[in-house]
Every structure is written in C-alpha cells, then in structure tokens.
C-alpha cells in the first residue's frame, strides 16, 4: 500500500510513527511543510522536516517533541555572548550540525529535496521524506503589537516570520493575516506530484490545517493533484473539544475566519479535497455536520497518548479510507 | 609605547600575554596570520586569529593552547554521524559559534578585519587584533604521500592545505614546498601599514618563521613597511637547542632550506628586516654568528613556562629594542 502523508511538525511526526506501527509494510511518502523554514545565523533551518526526520529516526527529544535528545546548548550560549540572536529560537548543538550540513549542501548547489534525502540517509526514518518544494516559501504573519502604554487596539502593525509569531510571541496577539510568501511561485519538489499520483491513500495527520497542511496545499499543483488523484483522502482533526490538541492552531484558524472546531476544519478543507474525516469521540456531535458537508466522518479517540493509541488512529484513518473507496 | 607584533597562533598568543603583563600600558597592535585559515563545513575558520583572541580574552583551552575552555564536541560528533568530515580537525561546540558568527558577517559583506573587530568586542583581548589581509590567503604544502606498499621515495605528489599537513599528517612527511596561495595578490588589511608606520617597536614573537610570521611578511607591502619603519625590529627565536619549542617548525624550515637553529632563523629573516634577535641561553654560542650577520643578539631564557617567565622574555625583547635604538 502506497500512502502519502502531508505533514507539519510534531503532530505529523507522531502520527507518522503510529502509522508505521499500524502498517509496517506500507510504502509511505511524507510531503513535508517548509513554510516555517527560517534562516538563522546564516544557516537554513527546516523545523518540520527535521522534526519528522528526528522523530522517525530515533533522535528526537521525546519530552518537547522537537529538537534532539541528549542536547546541549553551547553554540547558542556563545552566540548570545557575541550578542548574536535571536535568543528565542532554541537550537541545540546536535541540531546545529544538521543545519550546518544542510546549509553547506545548499551552498554547493544541491536542492533541498536532495539535501533532505542525504540527511535521511543517516536517520533512516523508514519513510520517504520530500519537502513540499525546493523553492523558498516562508510563512509570514501580520500582527498588531500593542503599545504597552496606549489605548487598546492601537499599536504597530507588523509582518513577522511565522517562527517569530509562534516561538517568540507564543501566538499571544491575534494573527491578522497569514501569508505563505513565495508559495505562488513555488513548484512542487521532484517526486511530490508523482507520489500523489501513485498513492493508494492520502492522509492529513492532525497537523495545523493552516500553517502546516495549508501551506503544503498552497504550492500550486499539490492541491489539484490530491483532488484529482482518485484515491481516498482522509484527515484527522487536530482540534479536540474545540481546542487544539497541542500548539496554537486556534490562533491561526481565527486569522482565516475558521472557527476552532473539528467540523469547521473539515469544512475548511472541503469535500472537493477531503473524502473522510476523523473527529475525537468528544466531538461525536460534529459527525452529522461534517457528513452534511459531503465528507464521510467517524468519531474515534484522537489523543496520541502513546504509540499504540496513535497506531489505532492510523488504523481508523485507513479503515475510513477503505470505506470511502468501497462506497 | 606603541608596539606592533606579528603573531601566529599558540606561540604568538602566549608571548602576547607576557608582553601585556610586561608593559600593561602599551598600545599593542597584533597583525595576525590568516594563511592557515580554512573553510570547513561551509564555515570560515581562522585558527591563529582565534587563538590570539581566546588566549588574551580568557577563553582559551590552556592545556592544549588552542580551542575553547569547557568545550564539548557534539556538533562535530553529529557531523561525523552524517559522514561529513574532515574528522581530523577538532572544532568544539563553543568554537563553532565563533565561526558561525564570522561566516554570517562575511556573508553579509563585512571584511575579515571588521568581523575580527566585532568578535573582539566580546573578548576584549586588550590589544588591537588585525588580520594581515582581508583577502583570502591560504598556505598550501606540497608533499609526496608514500605508497604504503612500494619502494621508498615513490608516492603521490600532492598539494594540500596547511592544516591538512599540520593537523592530519602531523607534518609526518617532508614539506617539499610551502606556498601562501593568494598572498601575492593580497593587500594588507586596513590599519596594518598605519600601525607599522606609527610603531615605536616591532616584535616577532617565537612563532613559526615560515608559516606564521613568514606568511604575514609575504603580503606585499608589509615586509617593506617594517623594513622602512625606522624603529627597532626585534624577534625571539622559536628554535631552542636546535628544535622548535613547540610545534613542528623544523619541518617547514627544511622545506625552504633553512636549518633548524636559532641562528639560521635570524639569518633567514635577515639584517634588512631584523635589528635584534633573542636566542635561548642554551644557544648562547649562536650569538656571535647572528651578530656577524648584522643582527644584535642576546641569549636569555626563552621558555614560556609561565606568565612571569614570558613577561621577562618580553622585557628582554623591549630592552634589546632600546639598545638597538640607542646604538
């Protein structure tokens, strides 16, 4: 079975681990979000690709869900001593090596997809990991940073990098607009459209529907290829009980006028793209609304509390895909 | 008193520490060798500049004389896990930060001299440290790498980077030629010629006369400026008792046909450049030969066993300079 998964960072990576457990023999291609990539200290950092690679390759910091296990922070400590920031982005020493290798290879002319493949030669994630595009796409967020001593609502309107919004501001101010800069001009990386065309099933893990899966879909050709693939497309809600399972998806959903509910996210993807949708059992009441939107829906436990629970979620997603296929 | 010092790495840095102790109020400008700079992992590494900066700034690994104190090696460990070398060059995590900042600044268009000044803003070495040139100069070494299973003398003739000769091969094969590639086209960095012109005394510390001081002198204009400065130029022999005090200076002296003795090194610099020369007391017999070459010479203890001993050496050098000036 050939499965294509559109993955963001932590949620996508953990789901993938469950999927591999559920169907060890499946041929899994992961199309990774690169919209939250950032240049730091002259180095190219790809947080989502690395989270998938480290998680599936056994190098992840399990507690925080990103970054490396057994990590130290001496490089960052020294950069701060030089007055070189940003200090809000937590790159560890082991993690730095990945960015150094990547930057060196990019500088030598290799596209990001080839670099990612080379990095995965070490990590052996057990999936084929392809960045959504070899072109630079950067998610930017428009915010109004309140003046500390002025009337509410006033403040400076700024457009900042997604990482600055997410990591530095912790999404503490409303996102007024979210723009995947460069996406319109980007081309899918080699292998992306081919993998979609050859897939037996396409899955959207419980990743952020706007800044993770949404950014991948913003690369011209990818959404169309998925819609036209003629195979079941099944997603898992990242919203459980009207709140994101983790992260701050509600903040970015608000920016695009989507309410933070499992049903609204399904409707946001739409029946033109999505054939099936899993909501958590606490959101069973949403099933009817999702099905009314033309998307087959089931309520099952969606908390990735451990590998077995996650594998069961993956089984449910694949079962729903077969149901869609047989319908 | 304005003192200009031409410095290589460890020997130069330790001498400078003694010089600062000897004359705390002196205005010291250090012209640093950049011929052993190397690009590693896409980063610009300047071993001699950093050794001076770390030593005088209190960040050096005292035992080995180069690299940072309290160092870890996780970045390098991970690079090796990616199969990315070279493994023979020991960059630690804290040290990496320096190279990352430097590379980022160079990439942004700053010349090496400005970058060095910025790095020294943190370290406050108490001297003005200027690279000999902002232009790229790289010392290369011609060697014949013996075939392991063939007759002596046969082997592959190669030209390798000085660091590969020095660090990887540990100077274990004869250096057949030493070429500071790019030196002929290089210009002295801003401030170098001005510092020489305004100096009251110019010192050559017990650094390698070929690949450290010699490379600095190979930048067109520097040797001439020193010879024409009209102030005492005094050097300290890096050879004590016919062997280098540390390092492998004898290997590179042989390449240029200079015998490994305190007197021969003085003659190699020559009376056109050098006014005074200190040899170690064990080499007292060399004094006559050096003076016969037109260079005033004294035999004093030249082992930098501790800071006080080194400060006494600096005092002796300055005393010899005053003797030359009064002559």
mmCIF file of N, CA, C and O in Angstrom, chain B residues 116-177:
data_model
loop_
_atom_site.group_PDB
_atom_site.id
_atom_site.type_symbol
_atom_site.label_atom_id
_atom_site.label_comp_id
_atom_site.label_asym_id
_atom_site.label_seq_id
_atom_site.Cartn_x
_atom_site.Cartn_y
_atom_site.Cartn_z
ATOM 1 N N UNK B 116 36.665 40.593 12.678
ATOM 2 C CA UNK B 116 37.584 40.325 13.791
ATOM 3 C C UNK B 116 37.399 41.358 14.902
ATOM 4 O O UNK B 116 37.400 41.018 16.093
ATOM 5 N N UNK B 117 37.214 42.594 14.483
ATOM 6 C CA UNK B 117 36.974 43.657 15.464
ATOM 7 C C UNK B 117 35.675 43.384 16.233
ATOM 8 O O UNK B 117 35.610 43.552 17.458
ATOM 9 N N UNK B 118 34.650 42.951 15.507
ATOM 10 C CA UNK B 118 33.367 42.657 16.153
ATOM 11 C C UNK B 118 33.501 41.499 17.136
ATOM 12 O O UNK B 118 32.958 41.541 18.250
ATOM 13 N N UNK B 119 34.227 40.465 16.741
ATOM 14 C CA UNK B 119 34.415 39.322 17.645
ATOM 15 C C UNK B 119 35.199 39.761 18.885
ATOM 16 O O UNK B 119 34.913 39.331 20.005
ATOM 17 N N UNK B 120 36.184 40.652 18.663
ATOM 18 C CA UNK B 120 36.999 41.132 19.789
ATOM 19 C C UNK B 120 36.204 42.060 20.713
ATOM 20 O O UNK B 120 36.595 42.243 21.872
ATOM 21 N N UNK B 121 35.117 42.613 20.212
ATOM 22 C CA UNK B 121 34.234 43.402 21.090
ATOM 23 C C UNK B 121 33.780 42.554 22.265
ATOM 24 O O UNK B 121 33.552 43.054 23.363
ATOM 25 N N UNK B 122 33.602 41.277 21.998
ATOM 26 C CA UNK B 122 33.230 40.388 23.090
ATOM 27 C C UNK B 122 34.428 40.014 23.946
ATOM 28 O O UNK B 122 34.351 40.057 25.174
ATOM 29 N N UNK B 123 35.516 39.629 23.305
ATOM 30 C CA UNK B 123 36.631 39.019 24.036
ATOM 31 C C UNK B 123 37.527 40.032 24.728
ATOM 32 O O UNK B 123 38.240 39.692 25.668
ATOM 33 N N UNK B 124 37.511 41.249 24.226
ATOM 34 C CA UNK B 124 38.337 42.304 24.832
ATOM 35 C C UNK B 124 39.749 41.812 25.126
ATOM 36 O O UNK B 124 40.162 41.698 26.291
ATOM 37 N N UNK B 125 40.497 41.490 24.067
ATOM 38 C CA UNK B 125 41.843 40.920 24.271
ATOM 39 C C UNK B 125 42.849 41.931 24.812
ATOM 40 O O UNK B 125 43.953 41.535 25.200
ATOM 41 N N UNK B 126 42.484 43.210 24.820
ATOM 42 C CA UNK B 126 43.426 44.194 25.355
ATOM 43 C C UNK B 126 44.507 44.575 24.357
ATOM 44 O O UNK B 126 45.474 45.263 24.716
ATOM 45 N N UNK B 127 44.370 44.101 23.135
ATOM 46 C CA UNK B 127 45.250 44.520 22.040
ATOM 47 C C UNK B 127 44.327 44.812 20.854
ATOM 48 O O UNK B 127 43.160 44.414 20.859
ATOM 49 N N UNK B 128 44.863 45.505 19.875
ATOM 50 C CA UNK B 128 44.108 45.647 18.634
ATOM 51 C C UNK B 128 44.552 44.515 17.717
ATOM 52 O O UNK B 128 45.728 44.434 17.360
ATOM 53 N N UNK B 129 43.622 43.636 17.379
ATOM 54 C CA UNK B 129 43.947 42.469 16.557
ATOM 55 C C UNK B 129 43.457 42.709 15.127
ATOM 56 O O UNK B 129 42.263 42.886 14.897
ATOM 57 N N UNK B 130 44.390 42.730 14.184
ATOM 58 C CA UNK B 130 44.044 42.945 12.772
ATOM 59 C C UNK B 130 44.552 41.769 11.960
ATOM 60 O O UNK B 130 45.727 41.391 12.088
ATOM 61 N N UNK B 131 43.704 41.181 11.138
ATOM 62 C CA UNK B 131 44.238 40.150 10.239
ATOM 63 C C UNK B 131 45.219 40.795 9.261
ATOM 64 O O UNK B 131 45.072 41.953 8.910
ATOM 65 N N UNK B 132 46.203 40.036 8.829
ATOM 66 C CA UNK B 132 47.219 40.599 7.918
ATOM 67 C C UNK B 132 46.576 41.131 6.647
ATOM 68 O O UNK B 132 47.043 42.106 6.072
ATOM 69 N N UNK B 133 45.480 40.500 6.232
ATOM 70 C CA UNK B 133 44.815 40.909 5.000
ATOM 71 C C UNK B 133 43.346 40.521 5.062
ATOM 72 O O UNK B 133 42.979 39.547 5.715
ATOM 73 N N UNK B 134 42.510 41.310 4.382
ATOM 74 C CA UNK B 134 41.116 40.911 4.211
ATOM 75 C C UNK B 134 40.946 39.977 3.028
ATOM 76 O O UNK B 134 39.865 39.426 2.814
ATOM 77 N N UNK B 135 42.010 39.831 2.257
ATOM 78 C CA UNK B 135 41.937 38.952 1.090
ATOM 79 C C UNK B 135 42.273 37.529 1.498
ATOM 80 O O UNK B 135 42.979 37.292 2.478
ATOM 81 N N UNK B 136 41.760 36.598 0.719
ATOM 82 C CA UNK B 136 41.972 35.195 1.060
ATOM 83 C C UNK B 136 43.388 34.749 0.712
ATOM 84 O O UNK B 136 43.809 34.839 -0.436
ATOM 85 N N UNK B 137 44.096 34.301 1.695
ATOM 86 C CA UNK B 137 45.427 33.721 1.507
ATOM 87 C C UNK B 137 45.388 32.352 2.173
ATOM 88 O O UNK B 137 44.906 32.228 3.300
ATOM 89 N N UNK B 138 45.859 31.352 1.491
ATOM 90 C CA UNK B 138 45.828 30.004 2.076
ATOM 91 C C UNK B 138 47.155 29.329 1.852
ATOM 92 O O UNK B 138 47.571 29.127 0.718
ATOM 93 N N UNK B 139 47.796 28.960 2.918
ATOM 94 C CA UNK B 139 49.086 28.292 2.811
ATOM 95 C C UNK B 139 48.877 26.844 2.383
ATOM 96 O O UNK B 139 48.162 26.091 3.040
ATOM 97 N N UNK B 140 49.502 26.507 1.272
ATOM 98 C CA UNK B 140 49.427 25.129 0.778
ATOM 99 C C UNK B 140 50.812 24.494 0.862
ATOM 100 O O UNK B 140 51.827 25.188 0.819
ATOM 101 N N UNK B 141 50.831 23.199 1.012
ATOM 102 C CA UNK B 141 52.080 22.474 1.193
ATOM 103 C C UNK B 141 52.158 21.357 0.152
ATOM 104 O O UNK B 141 51.204 20.590 -0.008
ATOM 105 N N UNK B 142 53.276 21.307 -0.548
ATOM 106 C CA UNK B 142 53.496 20.210 -1.500
ATOM 107 C C UNK B 142 54.168 19.060 -0.764
ATOM 108 O O UNK B 142 55.176 19.259 -0.075
ATOM 109 N N UNK B 143 53.578 17.884 -0.879
ATOM 110 C CA UNK B 143 54.121 16.704 -0.205
ATOM 111 C C UNK B 143 54.059 15.512 -1.141
ATOM 112 O O UNK B 143 53.296 15.513 -2.118
ATOM 113 N N UNK B 144 54.844 14.516 -0.838
ATOM 114 C CA UNK B 144 54.711 13.241 -1.527
ATOM 115 C C UNK B 144 54.215 12.236 -0.497
ATOM 116 O O UNK B 144 54.889 11.960 0.494
ATOM 117 N N UNK B 145 52.985 11.782 -0.696
ATOM 118 C CA UNK B 145 52.415 10.815 0.238
ATOM 119 C C UNK B 145 52.879 9.437 -0.202
ATOM 120 O O UNK B 145 52.578 8.999 -1.307
ATOM 121 N N UNK B 146 53.662 8.775 0.650
ATOM 122 C CA UNK B 146 54.245 7.494 0.223
ATOM 123 C C UNK B 146 53.178 6.438 -0.049
ATOM 124 O O UNK B 146 52.181 6.355 0.661
ATOM 125 N N UNK B 147 53.398 5.664 -1.100
ATOM 126 C CA UNK B 147 52.554 4.479 -1.306
ATOM 127 C C UNK B 147 52.914 3.502 -0.212
ATOM 128 O O UNK B 147 54.090 3.261 0.054
ATOM 129 N N UNK B 148 51.932 2.923 0.394
ATOM 130 C CA UNK B 148 52.222 2.072 1.553
ATOM 131 C C UNK B 148 53.002 0.829 1.141
ATOM 132 O O UNK B 148 53.812 0.329 1.901
ATOM 133 N N UNK B 149 52.787 0.339 -0.065
ATOM 134 C CA UNK B 149 53.416 -0.937 -0.428
ATOM 135 C C UNK B 149 54.354 -0.784 -1.638
ATOM 136 O O UNK B 149 54.374 -1.617 -2.515
ATOM 137 N N UNK B 150 55.083 0.299 -1.676
ATOM 138 C CA UNK B 150 56.018 0.431 -2.785
ATOM 139 C C UNK B 150 57.373 0.895 -2.254
ATOM 140 O O UNK B 150 57.537 1.160 -1.069
ATOM 141 N N UNK B 151 58.301 0.992 -3.141
ATOM 142 C CA UNK B 151 59.670 1.363 -2.741
ATOM 143 C C UNK B 151 59.686 2.763 -2.147
ATOM 144 O O UNK B 151 58.880 3.615 -2.506
ATOM 145 N N UNK B 152 60.619 2.966 -1.254
ATOM 146 C CA UNK B 152 60.755 4.265 -0.620
ATOM 147 C C UNK B 152 60.989 5.346 -1.679
ATOM 148 O O UNK B 152 61.670 5.115 -2.669
ATOM 149 N N UNK B 153 60.403 6.479 -1.469
ATOM 150 C CA UNK B 153 60.644 7.567 -2.410
ATOM 151 C C UNK B 153 59.547 7.683 -3.446
ATOM 152 O O UNK B 153 59.321 8.755 -3.994
ATOM 153 N N UNK B 154 58.862 6.599 -3.711
ATOM 154 C CA UNK B 154 57.761 6.705 -4.656
ATOM 155 C C UNK B 154 56.510 7.105 -3.886
ATOM 156 O O UNK B 154 56.429 6.975 -2.670
ATOM 157 N N UNK B 155 55.539 7.592 -4.591
ATOM 158 C CA UNK B 155 54.317 8.010 -3.923
ATOM 159 C C UNK B 155 53.644 9.091 -4.736
ATOM 160 O O UNK B 155 54.154 9.519 -5.777
ATOM 161 N N UNK B 156 52.516 9.536 -4.217
ATOM 162 C CA UNK B 156 51.747 10.528 -4.963
ATOM 163 C C UNK B 156 52.133 11.932 -4.506
ATOM 164 O O UNK B 156 52.107 12.237 -3.320
ATOM 165 N N UNK B 157 52.479 12.794 -5.447
ATOM 166 C CA UNK B 157 52.804 14.170 -5.098
ATOM 167 C C UNK B 157 51.498 14.956 -5.066
ATOM 168 O O UNK B 157 50.711 14.917 -6.000
ATOM 169 N N UNK B 158 51.252 15.629 -3.960
ATOM 170 C CA UNK B 158 50.005 16.355 -3.799
ATOM 171 C C UNK B 158 50.284 17.722 -3.190
ATOM 172 O O UNK B 158 51.271 17.906 -2.486
ATOM 173 N N UNK B 159 49.393 18.633 -3.456
ATOM 174 C CA UNK B 159 49.440 19.912 -2.767
ATOM 175 C C UNK B 159 48.233 19.956 -1.845
ATOM 176 O O UNK B 159 47.103 19.790 -2.287
ATOM 177 N N UNK B 160 48.491 20.108 -0.579
ATOM 178 C CA UNK B 160 47.402 20.053 0.397
ATOM 179 C C UNK B 160 47.366 21.337 1.226
ATOM 180 O O UNK B 160 48.342 22.084 1.289
ATOM 181 N N UNK B 161 46.243 21.569 1.845
ATOM 182 C CA UNK B 161 46.105 22.731 2.721
ATOM 183 C C UNK B 161 47.045 22.575 3.915
ATOM 184 O O UNK B 161 47.253 21.469 4.411
ATOM 185 N N UNK B 162 47.576 23.680 4.359
ATOM 186 C CA UNK B 162 48.489 23.640 5.502
ATOM 187 C C UNK B 162 47.901 22.882 6.688
ATOM 188 O O UNK B 162 48.590 22.123 7.374
ATOM 189 N N UNK B 163 46.622 23.092 6.949
ATOM 190 C CA UNK B 163 46.010 22.417 8.098
ATOM 191 C C UNK B 163 46.004 20.911 7.917
ATOM 192 O O UNK B 163 46.115 20.161 8.885
ATOM 193 N N UNK B 164 45.842 20.482 6.660
ATOM 194 C CA UNK B 164 45.856 19.044 6.427
ATOM 195 C C UNK B 164 47.264 18.498 6.695
ATOM 196 O O UNK B 164 47.436 17.416 7.272
ATOM 197 N N UNK B 165 48.266 19.277 6.281
ATOM 198 C CA UNK B 165 49.661 18.879 6.537
ATOM 199 C C UNK B 165 49.956 18.856 8.037
ATOM 200 O O UNK B 165 50.535 17.922 8.571
ATOM 201 N N UNK B 166 49.504 19.902 8.690
ATOM 202 C CA UNK B 166 49.882 20.131 10.084
ATOM 203 C C UNK B 166 49.078 19.265 11.050
ATOM 204 O O UNK B 166 49.616 18.646 11.956
ATOM 205 N N UNK B 167 47.772 19.231 10.832
ATOM 206 C CA UNK B 167 46.874 18.580 11.788
ATOM 207 C C UNK B 167 46.624 17.117 11.413
ATOM 208 O O UNK B 167 46.715 16.236 12.260
ATOM 209 N N UNK B 168 46.307 16.862 10.135
ATOM 210 C CA UNK B 168 46.019 15.482 9.774
ATOM 211 C C UNK B 168 47.294 14.645 9.675
ATOM 212 O O UNK B 168 47.394 13.573 10.251
ATOM 213 N N UNK B 169 48.283 15.172 8.928
ATOM 214 C CA UNK B 169 49.514 14.400 8.740
ATOM 215 C C UNK B 169 50.519 14.614 9.868
ATOM 216 O O UNK B 169 51.517 13.907 9.947
ATOM 217 N N UNK B 170 50.258 15.570 10.743
ATOM 218 C CA UNK B 170 51.193 15.896 11.820
ATOM 219 C C UNK B 170 52.606 16.096 11.274
ATOM 220 O O UNK B 170 53.590 15.682 11.886
ATOM 221 N N UNK B 171 52.678 16.713 10.094
ATOM 222 C CA UNK B 171 53.966 17.007 9.458
ATOM 223 C C UNK B 171 54.851 15.762 9.372
ATOM 224 O O UNK B 171 56.078 15.844 9.493
ATOM 225 N N UNK B 172 54.231 14.619 9.152
ATOM 226 C CA UNK B 172 54.957 13.346 9.195
ATOM 227 C C UNK B 172 55.699 13.051 7.891
ATOM 228 O O UNK B 172 56.512 12.128 7.852
ATOM 229 N N UNK B 173 55.401 13.777 6.837
ATOM 230 C CA UNK B 173 56.172 13.631 5.592
ATOM 231 C C UNK B 173 56.851 14.976 5.333
ATOM 232 O O UNK B 173 56.371 16.016 5.797
ATOM 233 N N UNK B 174 57.963 14.969 4.603
ATOM 234 C CA UNK B 174 58.654 16.244 4.376
ATOM 235 C C UNK B 174 57.792 17.213 3.559
ATOM 236 O O UNK B 174 57.093 16.809 2.634
ATOM 237 N N UNK B 175 57.852 18.476 3.948
ATOM 238 C CA UNK B 175 57.215 19.521 3.147
ATOM 239 C C UNK B 175 58.183 19.874 2.035
ATOM 240 O O UNK B 175 59.329 20.245 2.296
ATOM 241 N N UNK B 176 57.750 19.704 0.777
ATOM 242 C CA UNK B 176 58.656 19.960 -0.346
ATOM 243 C C UNK B 176 58.593 21.415 -0.784
ATOM 244 O O UNK B 176 59.563 21.959 -1.308
ATOM 245 N N UNK B 177 57.461 22.016 -0.596
ATOM 246 C CA UNK B 177 57.312 23.444 -0.894
ATOM 247 C C UNK B 177 56.159 23.974 -0.065
ATOM 248 O O UNK B 177 55.227 23.233 0.270
#
